[in-house]
PDB file of C-alpha atoms in Angstrom:
ATOM      1  CA  MET A  59      42.290 -22.742  28.267  1.00 78.00           C
ATOM      2  CA  ILE A  60      40.526 -20.004  26.297  1.00 83.00           C
ATOM      3  CA  GLU A  61      42.560 -18.518  23.452  1.00 84.00           C
ATOM      4  CA  ALA A  62      42.536 -14.685  23.230  1.00 85.00           C
ATOM      5  CA  ARG A  63      42.269 -14.698  19.441  1.00 88.00           C
ATOM      6  CA  ARG A  64      38.986 -16.518  19.741  1.00 91.00           C
ATOM      7  CA  LEU A  65      37.740 -13.826  22.129  1.00 90.00           C
ATOM      8  CA  HIS A  66      38.515 -11.275  19.368  1.00 89.00           C
ATOM      9  CA  ILE A  67      36.338 -13.295  17.053  1.00 92.00           C
ATOM     10  CA  LEU A  68      33.509 -13.555  19.578  1.00 91.00           C
ATOM     11  CA  ARG A  69      33.503  -9.768  20.035  1.00 92.00           C
ATOM     12  CA  ALA A  70      33.578  -9.154  16.297  1.00 91.00           C
ATOM     13  CA  VAL A  71      30.540 -11.448  15.838  1.00 90.00           C
ATOM     14  CA  ALA A  72      28.755  -9.610  18.663  1.00 90.00           C
ATOM     15  CA  ASP A  73      29.549  -6.246  17.072  1.00 91.00           C
ATOM     16  CA  HIS A  74      28.701  -7.139  13.456  1.00 91.00           C
ATOM     17  CA  ARG A  75      25.800  -9.564  14.096  1.00 89.00           C
ATOM     18  CA  THR A  76      26.702 -11.874  11.239  1.00 91.00           C
ATOM     19  CA  VAL A  77      29.537 -14.315  10.667  1.00 90.00           C
ATOM     20  CA  THR A  78      30.115 -12.972   7.169  1.00 91.00           C
ATOM     21  CA  ALA A  79      30.491  -9.354   8.344  1.00 91.00           C
ATOM     22  CA  ALA A  80      32.749 -10.360  11.245  1.00 89.00           C
ATOM     23  CA  ALA A  81      34.904 -12.416   8.888  1.00 91.00           C
ATOM     24  CA  ALA A  82      35.275  -9.483   6.473  1.00 91.00           C
ATOM     25  CA  ALA A  83      36.283  -7.167   9.324  1.00 88.00           C
ATOM     26  CA  LEU A  84      38.876  -9.618  10.607  1.00 89.00           C
ATOM     27  CA  TYR A  85      40.174 -10.572   7.115  1.00 88.00           C
ATOM     28  CA  LEU A  86      39.143 -14.206   7.663  1.00 91.00           C
ATOM     29  CA  THR A  87      36.835 -16.526   5.785  1.00 93.00           C
ATOM     30  CA  PRO A  88      33.336 -17.151   7.224  1.00 90.00           C
ATOM     31  CA  SER A  89      34.239 -20.824   7.624  1.00 90.00           C
ATOM     32  CA  ALA A  90      37.329 -19.885   9.683  1.00 92.00           C
ATOM     33  CA  VAL A  91      35.199 -17.695  11.948  1.00 90.00           C
ATOM     34  CA  SER A  92      32.646 -20.507  12.378  1.00 90.00           C
ATOM     35  CA  GLN A  93      35.415 -22.980  13.201  1.00 91.00           C
ATOM     36  CA  GLN A  94      36.918 -20.655  15.805  1.00 90.00           C
ATOM     37  CA  LEU A  95      33.501 -20.102  17.422  1.00 90.00           C
ATOM     38  CA  THR A  96      32.967 -23.871  17.558  1.00 90.00           C
ATOM     39  CA  ALA A  97      36.393 -24.309  19.146  1.00 89.00           C
ATOM     40  CA  LEU A  98      35.563 -21.582  21.688  1.00 91.00           C
ATOM     41  CA  GLU A  99      32.320 -23.306  22.562  1.00 89.00           C
ATOM     42  CA  GLN A 100      34.238 -26.539  23.076  1.00 90.00           C
ATOM     43  CA  GLU A 101      36.789 -24.731  25.290  1.00 89.00           C
ATOM     44  CA  THR A 102      34.091 -23.182  27.463  1.00 90.00           C
ATOM     45  CA  GLY A 103      31.646 -26.063  27.417  1.00 89.00           C
ATOM     46  CA  HIS A 104      28.755 -23.720  26.559  1.00 91.00           C
ATOM     47  CA  ARG A 105      26.823 -22.775  23.492  1.00 90.00           C
ATOM     48  CA  LEU A 106      27.794 -19.148  22.831  1.00 91.00           C
ATOM     49  CA  VAL A 107      25.942 -18.113  19.680  1.00 90.00           C
ATOM     50  CA  GLU A 108      22.614 -18.796  18.046  1.00 89.00           C
ATOM     51  CA  ARG A 109      22.180 -18.463  14.302  1.00 84.00           C
ATOM     52  CA  GLY A 110      18.950 -17.243  12.828  1.00 80.00           C
ATOM     53  CA  ALA A 111      17.477 -15.802   9.631  1.00 77.00           C
ATOM     54  CA  LYS A 112      18.555 -12.288  10.649  1.00 79.00           C
ATOM     55  CA  GLY A 113      22.058 -13.191  11.672  1.00 83.00           C
ATOM     56  CA  VAL A 114      23.802 -14.295  14.817  1.00 88.00           C
ATOM     57  CA  ARG A 115      23.103 -13.383  18.439  1.00 89.00           C
ATOM     58  CA  LEU A 116      24.869 -14.325  21.636  1.00 92.00           C
ATOM     59  CA  THR A 117      23.323 -16.768  24.069  1.00 93.00           C
ATOM     60  CA  PRO A 118      23.196 -15.816  27.784  1.00 93.00           C
ATOM     61  CA  ALA A 119      26.480 -17.714  28.202  1.00 92.00           C
ATOM     62  CA  GLY A 120      27.927 -15.777  25.256  1.00 91.00           C
ATOM     63  CA  GLU A 121      26.897 -12.482  26.855  1.00 92.00           C
ATOM     64  CA  ILE A 122      28.645 -13.501  30.088  1.00 92.00           C
ATOM     65  CA  LEU A 123      31.812 -14.352  28.189  1.00 92.00           C
ATOM     66  CA  LEU A 124      31.610 -11.114  26.154  1.00 91.00           C
ATOM     67  CA  GLY A 125      31.655  -9.084  29.388  1.00 91.00           C
ATOM     68  CA  HIS A 126      34.853 -10.883  30.427  1.00 92.00           C
ATOM     69  CA  THR A 127      36.201 -10.547  26.873  1.00 91.00           C
ATOM     70  CA  ASN A 128      36.100  -6.758  27.030  1.00 90.00           C
ATOM     71  CA  VAL A 129      38.057  -6.827  30.313  1.00 90.00           C
ATOM     72  CA  VAL A 130      40.586  -9.366  29.041  1.00 87.00           C
ATOM     73  CA  LEU A 131      41.238  -7.623  25.747  1.00 89.00           C
ATOM     74  CA  ALA A 132      41.635  -4.259  27.485  1.00 90.00           C
ATOM     75  CA  GLN A 133      44.191  -5.828  29.825  1.00 88.00           C
ATOM     76  CA  LEU A 134      46.043  -7.343  26.890  1.00 87.00           C
ATOM     77  CA  GLU A 135      46.186  -3.853  25.301  1.00 87.00           C
ATOM     78  CA  ARG A 136      47.692  -2.566  28.574  1.00 85.00           C
ATOM     79  CA  ALA A 137      50.220  -5.402  28.569  1.00 86.00           C
ATOM     80  CA  GLU A 138      51.259  -4.536  25.000  1.00 82.00           C
ATOM     81  CA  ALA A 139      51.545  -0.875  26.017  1.00 80.00           C
ATOM     82  CA  GLU A 140      53.801  -1.673  28.975  1.00 77.00           C
ATOM     83  CA  LEU A 141      55.970  -4.045  26.963  1.00 79.00           C
ATOM     84  CA  ALA A 142      56.303  -1.452  24.222  1.00 76.00           C
ATOM     85  CA  ALA A 143      57.280   1.127  26.861  1.00 65.00           C
ATOM     86  CA  TYR A 144      59.854  -1.293  28.248  1.00 61.00           C
ATOM     87  CA  GLY A 145      61.301  -1.680  24.791  1.00 68.00           C
ATOM     88  CA  SER A 146      61.384   2.141  24.431  1.00 62.00           C
ATOM     89  CA  GLY A 147      58.558   2.323  21.859  1.00 61.00           C
ATOM     90  CA  GLU A 148      59.974   5.452  20.358  1.00 69.00           C
ATOM     91  CA  ALA A 149      59.483   4.435  16.755  1.00 75.00           C
ATOM     92  CA  GLY A 150      56.621   2.777  14.888  1.00 85.00           C
ATOM     93  CA  THR A 151      53.487   3.303  12.836  1.00 90.00           C
ATOM     94  CA  VAL A 152      50.056   4.428  14.109  1.00 95.00           C
ATOM     95  CA  THR A 153      47.037   4.314  11.823  1.00 97.00           C
ATOM     96  CA  VAL A 154      44.382   7.006  12.317  1.00 98.00           C
ATOM     97  CA  ALA A 155      40.933   6.953  10.735  1.00 98.00           C
ATOM     98  CA  ALA A 156      39.082  10.266  10.609  1.00 96.00           C
ATOM     99  CA  PHE A 157      36.355  12.066   8.618  1.00 92.00           C
ATOM    100  CA  ALA A 158      37.517  14.650   6.074  1.00 89.00           C
ATOM    101  CA  THR A 159      36.973  17.783   8.162  1.00 89.00           C
ATOM    102  CA  GLY A 160      38.537  16.129  11.184  1.00 93.00           C
ATOM    103  CA  ILE A 161      41.620  15.361   9.120  1.00 95.00           C
ATOM    104  CA  ALA A 162      41.912  19.025   8.244  1.00 91.00           C
ATOM    105  CA  GLN A 163      40.998  20.277  11.694  1.00 92.00           C
ATOM    106  CA  VAL A 164      43.121  18.110  13.984  1.00 96.00           C
ATOM    107  CA  VAL A 165      44.822  15.171  12.259  1.00 97.00           C
ATOM    108  CA  ALA A 166      46.998  17.136   9.839  1.00 97.00           C
ATOM    109  CA  PRO A 167      48.057  19.687  12.522  1.00 97.00           C
ATOM    110  CA  ALA A 168      48.811  16.732  14.844  1.00 97.00           C
ATOM    111  CA  LEU A 169      51.093  15.235  12.195  1.00 96.00           C
ATOM    112  CA  ALA A 170      53.005  18.505  12.055  1.00 95.00           C
ATOM    113  CA  ARG A 171      53.395  18.528  15.862  1.00 94.00           C
ATOM    114  CA  LEU A 172      54.556  14.900  15.953  1.00 95.00           C
ATOM    115  CA  ALA A 173      57.221  15.595  13.349  1.00 92.00           C
ATOM    116  CA  THR A 174      58.888  17.712  16.031  1.00 92.00           C
ATOM    117  CA  THR A 175      57.850  16.056  19.295  1.00 91.00           C
ATOM    118  CA  ALA A 176      57.969  12.380  18.270  1.00 89.00           C
ATOM    119  CA  PRO A 177      59.794  12.073  14.918  1.00 88.00           C
ATOM    120  CA  GLY A 178      60.028   8.298  15.201  1.00 87.00           C
ATOM    121  CA  ILE A 179      56.255   7.881  14.994  1.00 89.00           C
ATOM    122  CA  ARG A 180      54.904   7.431  11.460  1.00 90.00           C
ATOM    123  CA  ILE A 181      51.202   8.223  10.977  1.00 95.00           C
ATOM    124  CA  ARG A 182      49.029   6.586   8.360  1.00 96.00           C
ATOM    125  CA  VAL A 183      45.709   8.366   7.755  1.00 97.00           C
ATOM    126  CA  ARG A 184      42.514   6.765   6.420  1.00 97.00           C
ATOM    127  CA  ASP A 185      39.474   8.819   5.455  1.00 95.00           C
ATOM    128  CA  ALA A 186      36.407   7.327   7.195  1.00 92.00           C
ATOM    129  CA  GLU A 187      33.176   8.695   8.625  1.00 82.00           C
ATOM    130  CA  GLY A 188      32.663   8.358  12.362  1.00 73.00           C
ATOM    131  CA  ASP A 189      30.200   5.513  12.065  1.00 78.00           C
ATOM    132  CA  ALA A 190      32.829   3.541  10.123  1.00 87.00           C
ATOM    133  CA  SER A 191      35.986   4.498  12.045  1.00 93.00           C
ATOM    134  CA  LEU A 192      34.852   3.169  15.457  1.00 93.00           C
ATOM    135  CA  PRO A 193      34.266  -0.361  14.154  1.00 92.00           C
ATOM    136  CA  MET A 194      37.633  -0.158  12.418  1.00 94.00           C
ATOM    137  CA  VAL A 195      39.279   0.488  15.808  1.00 95.00           C
ATOM    138  CA  LEU A 196      37.422  -2.394  17.424  1.00 92.00           C
ATOM    139  CA  ASP A 197      38.320  -4.696  14.547  1.00 91.00           C
ATOM    140  CA  ARG A 198      41.996  -3.630  14.859  1.00 92.00           C
ATOM    141  CA  GLN A 199      42.089  -2.255  11.338  1.00 94.00           C
ATOM    142  CA  VAL A 200      43.246   1.107  12.724  1.00 97.00           C
ATOM    143  CA  ASP A 201      44.696   2.248  16.046  1.00 97.00           C
ATOM    144  CA  VAL A 202      42.899   5.568  16.542  1.00 98.00           C
ATOM    145  CA  ALA A 203      39.571   6.911  15.352  1.00 97.00           C
ATOM    146  CA  VAL A 204      38.607  10.578  15.180  1.00 96.00           C
ATOM    147  CA  ALA A 205      34.822  10.340  15.278  1.00 93.00           C
ATOM    148  CA  VAL A 206      31.624  12.255  15.956  1.00 90.00           C
ATOM    149  CA  GLU A 207      28.958  11.454  18.516  1.00 85.00           C
ATOM    150  CA  TYR A 208      25.879  10.034  16.827  1.00 78.00           C
ATOM    151  CA  ARG A 209      22.781   7.971  17.661  1.00 75.00           C
ATOM    152  CA  GLY A 210      23.818   4.395  18.216  1.00 75.00           C
ATOM    153  CA  ALA A 211      27.525   5.199  18.740  1.00 78.00           C
ATOM    154  CA  PRO A 212      29.385   3.411  21.559  1.00 81.00           C
ATOM    155  CA  SER A 213      29.013   5.530  24.694  1.00 83.00           C
ATOM    156  CA  ALA A 214      31.884   7.160  26.559  1.00 84.00           C
ATOM    157  CA  ASP A 215      31.770   4.394  29.169  1.00 87.00           C
ATOM    158  CA  ASP A 216      31.800   1.561  26.637  1.00 91.00           C
ATOM    159  CA  PRO A 217      34.158  -1.086  28.083  1.00 92.00           C
ATOM    160  CA  ARG A 218      35.748  -1.680  24.674  1.00 93.00           C
ATOM    161  CA  LEU A 219      36.926   1.884  24.040  1.00 95.00           C
ATOM    162  CA  THR A 220      38.606   4.869  25.648  1.00 96.00           C
ATOM    163  CA  HIS A 221      37.211   8.245  24.532  1.00 95.00           C
ATOM    164  CA  VAL A 222      39.260  11.456  24.465  1.00 96.00           C
ATOM    165  CA  PRO A 223      37.140  14.599  23.825  1.00 96.00           C
ATOM    166  CA  LEU A 224      38.663  16.876  21.214  1.00 97.00           C
ATOM    167  CA  TYR A 225      36.289  19.707  20.239  1.00 94.00           C
ATOM    168  CA  ALA A 226      32.698  20.723  19.630  1.00 93.00           C
ATOM    169  CA  GLU A 227      31.489  22.964  16.873  1.00 92.00           C
ATOM    170  CA  PRO A 228      28.123  24.435  15.861  1.00 94.00           C
ATOM    171  CA  PHE A 229      26.296  23.913  12.615  1.00 95.00           C
ATOM    172  CA  ASP A 230      25.418  27.081  10.676  1.00 96.00           C
ATOM    173  CA  ALA A 231      22.428  27.575   8.397  1.00 96.00           C
ATOM    174  CA  VAL A 232      23.333  27.854   4.709  1.00 97.00           C
ATOM    175  CA  VAL A 233      20.690  29.416   2.448  1.00 97.00           C
ATOM    176  CA  PRO A 234      20.698  30.771  -1.131  1.00 96.00           C
ATOM    177  CA  VAL A 235      21.423  34.502  -1.472  1.00 95.00           C
ATOM    178  CA  GLY A 236      17.833  35.147  -2.587  1.00 93.00           C
ATOM    179  CA  HIS A 237      16.290  33.268   0.322  1.00 95.00           C
ATOM    180  CA  ARG A 238      13.635  35.075   2.363  1.00 95.00           C
ATOM    181  CA  LEU A 239      15.791  34.749   5.524  1.00 95.00           C
ATOM    182  CA  ALA A 240      19.054  35.828   3.908  1.00 93.00           C
ATOM    183  CA  ASP A 241      18.984  39.198   5.657  1.00 93.00           C
ATOM    184  CA  SER A 242      18.306  37.755   9.116  1.00 93.00           C
ATOM    185  CA  ALA A 243      21.068  37.970  11.722  1.00 94.00           C
ATOM    186  CA  GLU A 244      20.124  34.455  12.901  1.00 95.00           C
ATOM    187  CA  VAL A 245      17.969  31.769  11.299  1.00 95.00           C
ATOM    188  CA  PRO A 246      15.142  30.163  13.296  1.00 95.00           C
ATOM    189  CA  LEU A 247      15.049  26.519  12.157  1.00 95.00           C
ATOM    190  CA  ALA A 248      11.241  26.348  12.503  1.00 95.00           C
ATOM    191  CA  GLU A 249      10.964  28.859   9.653  1.00 95.00           C
ATOM    192  CA  LEU A 250      12.721  26.403   7.320  1.00 96.00           C
ATOM    193  CA  ALA A 251      10.127  23.674   7.859  1.00 95.00           C
ATOM    194  CA  LYS A 252       8.620  24.042   4.366  1.00 95.00           C
ATOM    195  CA  ASP A 253      11.934  24.397   2.515  1.00 96.00           C
ATOM    196  CA  SER A 254      13.687  21.731   0.508  1.00 97.00           C
ATOM    197  CA  TRP A 255      16.761  20.479   2.346  1.00 98.00           C
ATOM    198  CA  ILE A 256      20.224  19.308   1.341  1.00 97.00           C
ATOM    199  CA  GLY A 257      22.121  17.063   3.712  1.00 94.00           C
ATOM    200  CA  PRO A 258      24.252  13.982   4.343  1.00 92.00           C
ATOM    201  CA  TYR A 259      23.031  10.466   3.781  1.00 91.00           C
ATOM    202  CA  PRO A 260      21.478   8.485   6.633  1.00 88.00           C
ATOM    203  CA  GLY A 261      24.245   6.747   8.511  1.00 82.00           C
ATOM    204  CA  ASN A 262      26.501   9.821   8.380  1.00 85.00           C
ATOM    205  CA  PRO A 263      26.700  11.194  11.963  1.00 85.00           C
ATOM    206  CA  CYS A 264      25.987  14.694  10.624  1.00 89.00           C
ATOM    207  CA  HIS A 265      22.673  13.422   9.229  1.00 91.00           C
ATOM    208  CA  ASP A 266      21.599  12.637  12.775  1.00 88.00           C
ATOM    209  CA  VAL A 267      22.582  16.111  13.993  1.00 89.00           C
ATOM    210  CA  VAL A 268      20.524  17.784  11.239  1.00 92.00           C
ATOM    211  CA  VAL A 269      17.468  15.603  11.724  1.00 92.00           C
ATOM    212  CA  LEU A 270      17.491  15.908  15.505  1.00 90.00           C
ATOM    213  CA  ALA A 271      17.854  19.694  15.290  1.00 92.00           C
ATOM    214  CA  CYS A 272      14.861  19.922  12.940  1.00 94.00           C
ATOM    215  CA  GLU A 273      12.823  17.546  15.084  1.00 93.00           C
ATOM    216  CA  SER A 274      13.571  19.742  18.121  1.00 92.00           C
ATOM    217  CA  ALA A 275      12.233  22.686  16.072  1.00 93.00           C
ATOM    218  CA  GLY A 276       9.028  20.794  15.410  1.00 94.00           C
ATOM    219  CA  PHE A 277       9.413  19.343  11.926  1.00 95.00           C
ATOM    220  CA  GLN A 278      10.966  16.633   9.795  1.00 95.00           C
ATOM    221  CA  PRO A 279      13.316  18.080   7.145  1.00 96.00           C
ATOM    222  CA  ARG A 280      12.294  17.310   3.574  1.00 95.00           C
ATOM    223  CA  LEU A 281      15.650  16.093   2.284  1.00 95.00           C
ATOM    224  CA  GLU A 282      15.497  16.453  -1.479  1.00 95.00           C
ATOM    225  CA  HIS A 283      19.232  16.190  -2.145  1.00 97.00           C
ATOM    226  CA  SER A 284      21.874  14.075  -0.381  1.00 96.00           C
ATOM    227  CA  SER A 285      25.653  14.262  -0.312  1.00 95.00           C
ATOM    228  CA  ASP A 286      28.303  13.511   2.300  1.00 91.00           C
ATOM    229  CA  ASP A 287      30.546  16.144   0.687  1.00 92.00           C
ATOM    230  CA  PHE A 288      29.800  19.547   2.195  1.00 93.00           C
ATOM    231  CA  ARG A 289      31.281  21.319  -0.836  1.00 94.00           C
ATOM    232  CA  ALA A 290      28.554  19.629  -2.870  1.00 96.00           C
ATOM    233  CA  VAL A 291      25.946  20.636  -0.276  1.00 96.00           C
ATOM    234  CA  VAL A 292      27.001  24.272  -0.504  1.00 96.00           C
ATOM    235  CA  ALA A 293      27.125  24.142  -4.317  1.00 96.00           C
ATOM    236  CA  LEU A 294      23.527  22.875  -4.377  1.00 97.00           C
ATOM    237  CA  ALA A 295      22.465  25.635  -1.995  1.00 97.00           C
ATOM    238  CA  SER A 296      24.185  28.106  -4.333  1.00 96.00           C
ATOM    239  CA  ALA A 297      22.004  26.765  -7.145  1.00 96.00           C
ATOM    240  CA  ASP A 298      18.892  27.480  -5.053  1.00 95.00           C
ATOM    241  CA  ALA A 299      18.198  23.749  -4.629  1.00 96.00           C
ATOM    242  CA  GLY A 300      17.473  24.057  -0.915  1.00 96.00           C
ATOM    243  CA  VAL A 301      18.799  24.944   2.513  1.00 97.00           C
ATOM    244  CA  ALA A 302      21.287  23.133   4.732  1.00 97.00           C
ATOM    245  CA  LEU A 303      22.987  22.920   8.077  1.00 97.00           C
ATOM    246  CA  VAL A 304      26.772  22.626   7.789  1.00 96.00           C
ATOM    247  CA  PRO A 305      29.464  22.320  10.464  1.00 93.00           C
ATOM    248  CA  ARG A 306      31.280  25.619  10.809  1.00 93.00           C
ATOM    249  CA  SER A 307      34.752  24.217  10.179  1.00 89.00           C
ATOM    250  CA  ALA A 308      33.580  22.530   6.944  1.00 90.00           C
ATOM    251  CA  LEU A 309      32.793  25.958   5.476  1.00 93.00           C
ATOM    252  CA  ARG A 310      36.356  27.251   5.769  1.00 88.00           C
ATOM    253  CA  GLY A 311      37.980  27.842   2.421  1.00 87.00           C
ATOM    254  CA  MET A 312      34.790  27.370   0.430  1.00 91.00           C
ATOM    255  CA  ASP A 313      33.373  29.707  -2.193  1.00 89.00           C
ATOM    256  CA  LEU A 314      30.394  31.200  -0.303  1.00 94.00           C
ATOM    257  CA  SER A 315      29.655  33.997  -2.747  1.00 92.00           C
ATOM    258  CA  ASP A 316      26.286  32.581  -3.811  1.00 93.00           C
ATOM    259  CA  VAL A 317      25.030  31.541  -0.399  1.00 96.00           C
ATOM    260  CA  VAL A 318      24.406  33.195   2.945  1.00 96.00           C
ATOM    261  CA  VAL A 319      25.754  31.621   6.117  1.00 96.00           C
ATOM    262  CA  ARG A 320      23.990  32.513   9.367  1.00 96.00           C
ATOM    263  CA  PRO A 321      24.107  31.106  12.934  1.00 96.00           C
ATOM    264  CA  VAL A 322      21.034  29.227  14.082  1.00 95.00           C
ATOM    265  CA  ASP A 323      18.710  31.105  16.385  1.00 93.00           C
ATOM    266  CA  GLY A 324      18.658  29.646  19.920  1.00 86.00           C
ATOM    267  CA  VAL A 325      20.638  26.515  20.826  1.00 84.00           C
ATOM    268  CA  ALA A 326      22.721  25.652  17.790  1.00 86.00           C
ATOM    269  CA  PRO A 327      23.008  22.028  16.684  1.00 90.00           C
ATOM    270  CA  THR A 328      26.482  20.846  17.548  1.00 91.00           C
ATOM    271  CA  ARG A 329      28.772  17.998  16.597  1.00 89.00           C
ATOM    272  CA  ARG A 330      31.095  16.702  19.293  1.00 91.00           C
ATOM    273  CA  VAL A 331      34.331  15.225  18.063  1.00 94.00           C
ATOM    274  CA  PHE A 332      36.448  12.786  20.015  1.00 96.00           C
ATOM    275  CA  ALA A 333      39.338  10.389  19.568  1.00 97.00           C
ATOM    276  CA  ALA A 334      38.861   6.733  20.447  1.00 97.00           C
ATOM    277  CA  VAL A 335      41.248   3.852  20.975  1.00 97.00           C
ATOM    278  CA  ARG A 336      40.756   0.306  22.219  1.00 96.00           C
ATOM    279  CA  ARG A 337      40.507   0.408  25.971  1.00 94.00           C
ATOM    280  CA  GLY A 338      43.914  -0.203  27.514  1.00 92.00           C
ATOM    281  CA  ALA A 339      45.798   1.062  24.452  1.00 92.00           C
ATOM    282  CA  GLU A 340      45.741   4.731  25.545  1.00 93.00           C
ATOM    283  CA  GLY A 341      48.973   4.185  27.494  1.00 89.00           C
ATOM    284  CA  HIS A 342      50.875   2.664  24.574  1.00 90.00           C
ATOM    285  CA  PRO A 343      54.073   4.718  23.956  1.00 88.00           C
ATOM    286  CA  LEU A 344      53.176   5.119  20.297  1.00 91.00           C
ATOM    287  CA  ILE A 345      49.486   5.958  20.806  1.00 94.00           C
ATOM    288  CA  ARG A 346      49.865   8.240  23.849  1.00 93.00           C
ATOM    289  CA  PRO A 347      51.813  10.929  21.924  1.00 95.00           C
ATOM    290  CA  VAL A 348      49.295  10.761  19.066  1.00 97.00           C
ATOM    291  CA  LEU A 349      46.392  11.367  21.411  1.00 97.00           C
ATOM    292  CA  ALA A 350      48.315  14.255  23.023  1.00 96.00           C
ATOM    293  CA  ALA A 351      49.047  15.751  19.623  1.00 97.00           C
ATOM    294  CA  LEU A 352      45.384  15.471  18.564  1.00 97.00           C
ATOM    295  CA  GLY A 353      44.330  17.182  21.806  1.00 96.00           C
ATOM    296  CA  GLY A 354      46.883  19.926  21.338  1.00 95.00           C
ATOM    297  CA  ALA A 355      45.696  20.513  17.745  1.00 96.00           C
ATOM    298  CA  ALA A 356      42.080  20.666  18.924  1.00 94.00           C
ATOM    299  CA  ARG A 357      42.998  23.314  21.510  1.00 92.00           C
ATOM    300  CA  GLY A 358      44.862  25.289  18.892  1.00 82.00           C
TER     301      GLY A 358
END
């Protein structure tokens, strides 16, 4: 008989590629993870993982079991949801991980809605970028992630997750007030090819949006300054340190007196924001109202 908790460990190892990283995500010791993997191999009668200098990878038998693992764990999430519904499920705590602008844009308004529509649900919020929040959902550290599409992100048909689209927003060009394009109605990205750039660090989903937009315009941005805080990005642009692309919602409430904000000429780079939960958990009586509140906040 295969134990479900060992399937959680197998998926964590597959996701994180090392025993040490999987152990950290699951709040276990590496030795405990290794012991559980060995026990799982004994239960199945197959070698499931291979260890190498660069980490751990699944064997063909491990890949077969991982496919079934995603189905089994999704069904267990559905079972928990139905049992919670049976027991009313009107009160409890839901943990939501979201990036800073997403918290302001949809999470905080959703909390206000839930205070009226589902007062028994308590929300705990954790600030995390999209590339961090999705693994947190898969590792059961949080229940819901508000994340951004990025290169390498789990796709909408990933068997481990259920995606709920929330909103999409354009990036605007931010240039110093004395910039040669400051008087333009729209900014062609190709004309910024020789400028110094300010942007998020690699790994931040917005970094991918900026780089892909510039690549589509025919150049690689020369990123001289890096910050994941868009207030810092705008402050640097104000100091004539370079140009930037910033999500429109991130500019709200900022001091923009020393910069010029213009839409991008042509097809604007866009970030697409979605909520994600473990597949099968979307029907949970605590999570379902949270997803509905996030969707309502996104629609305004």
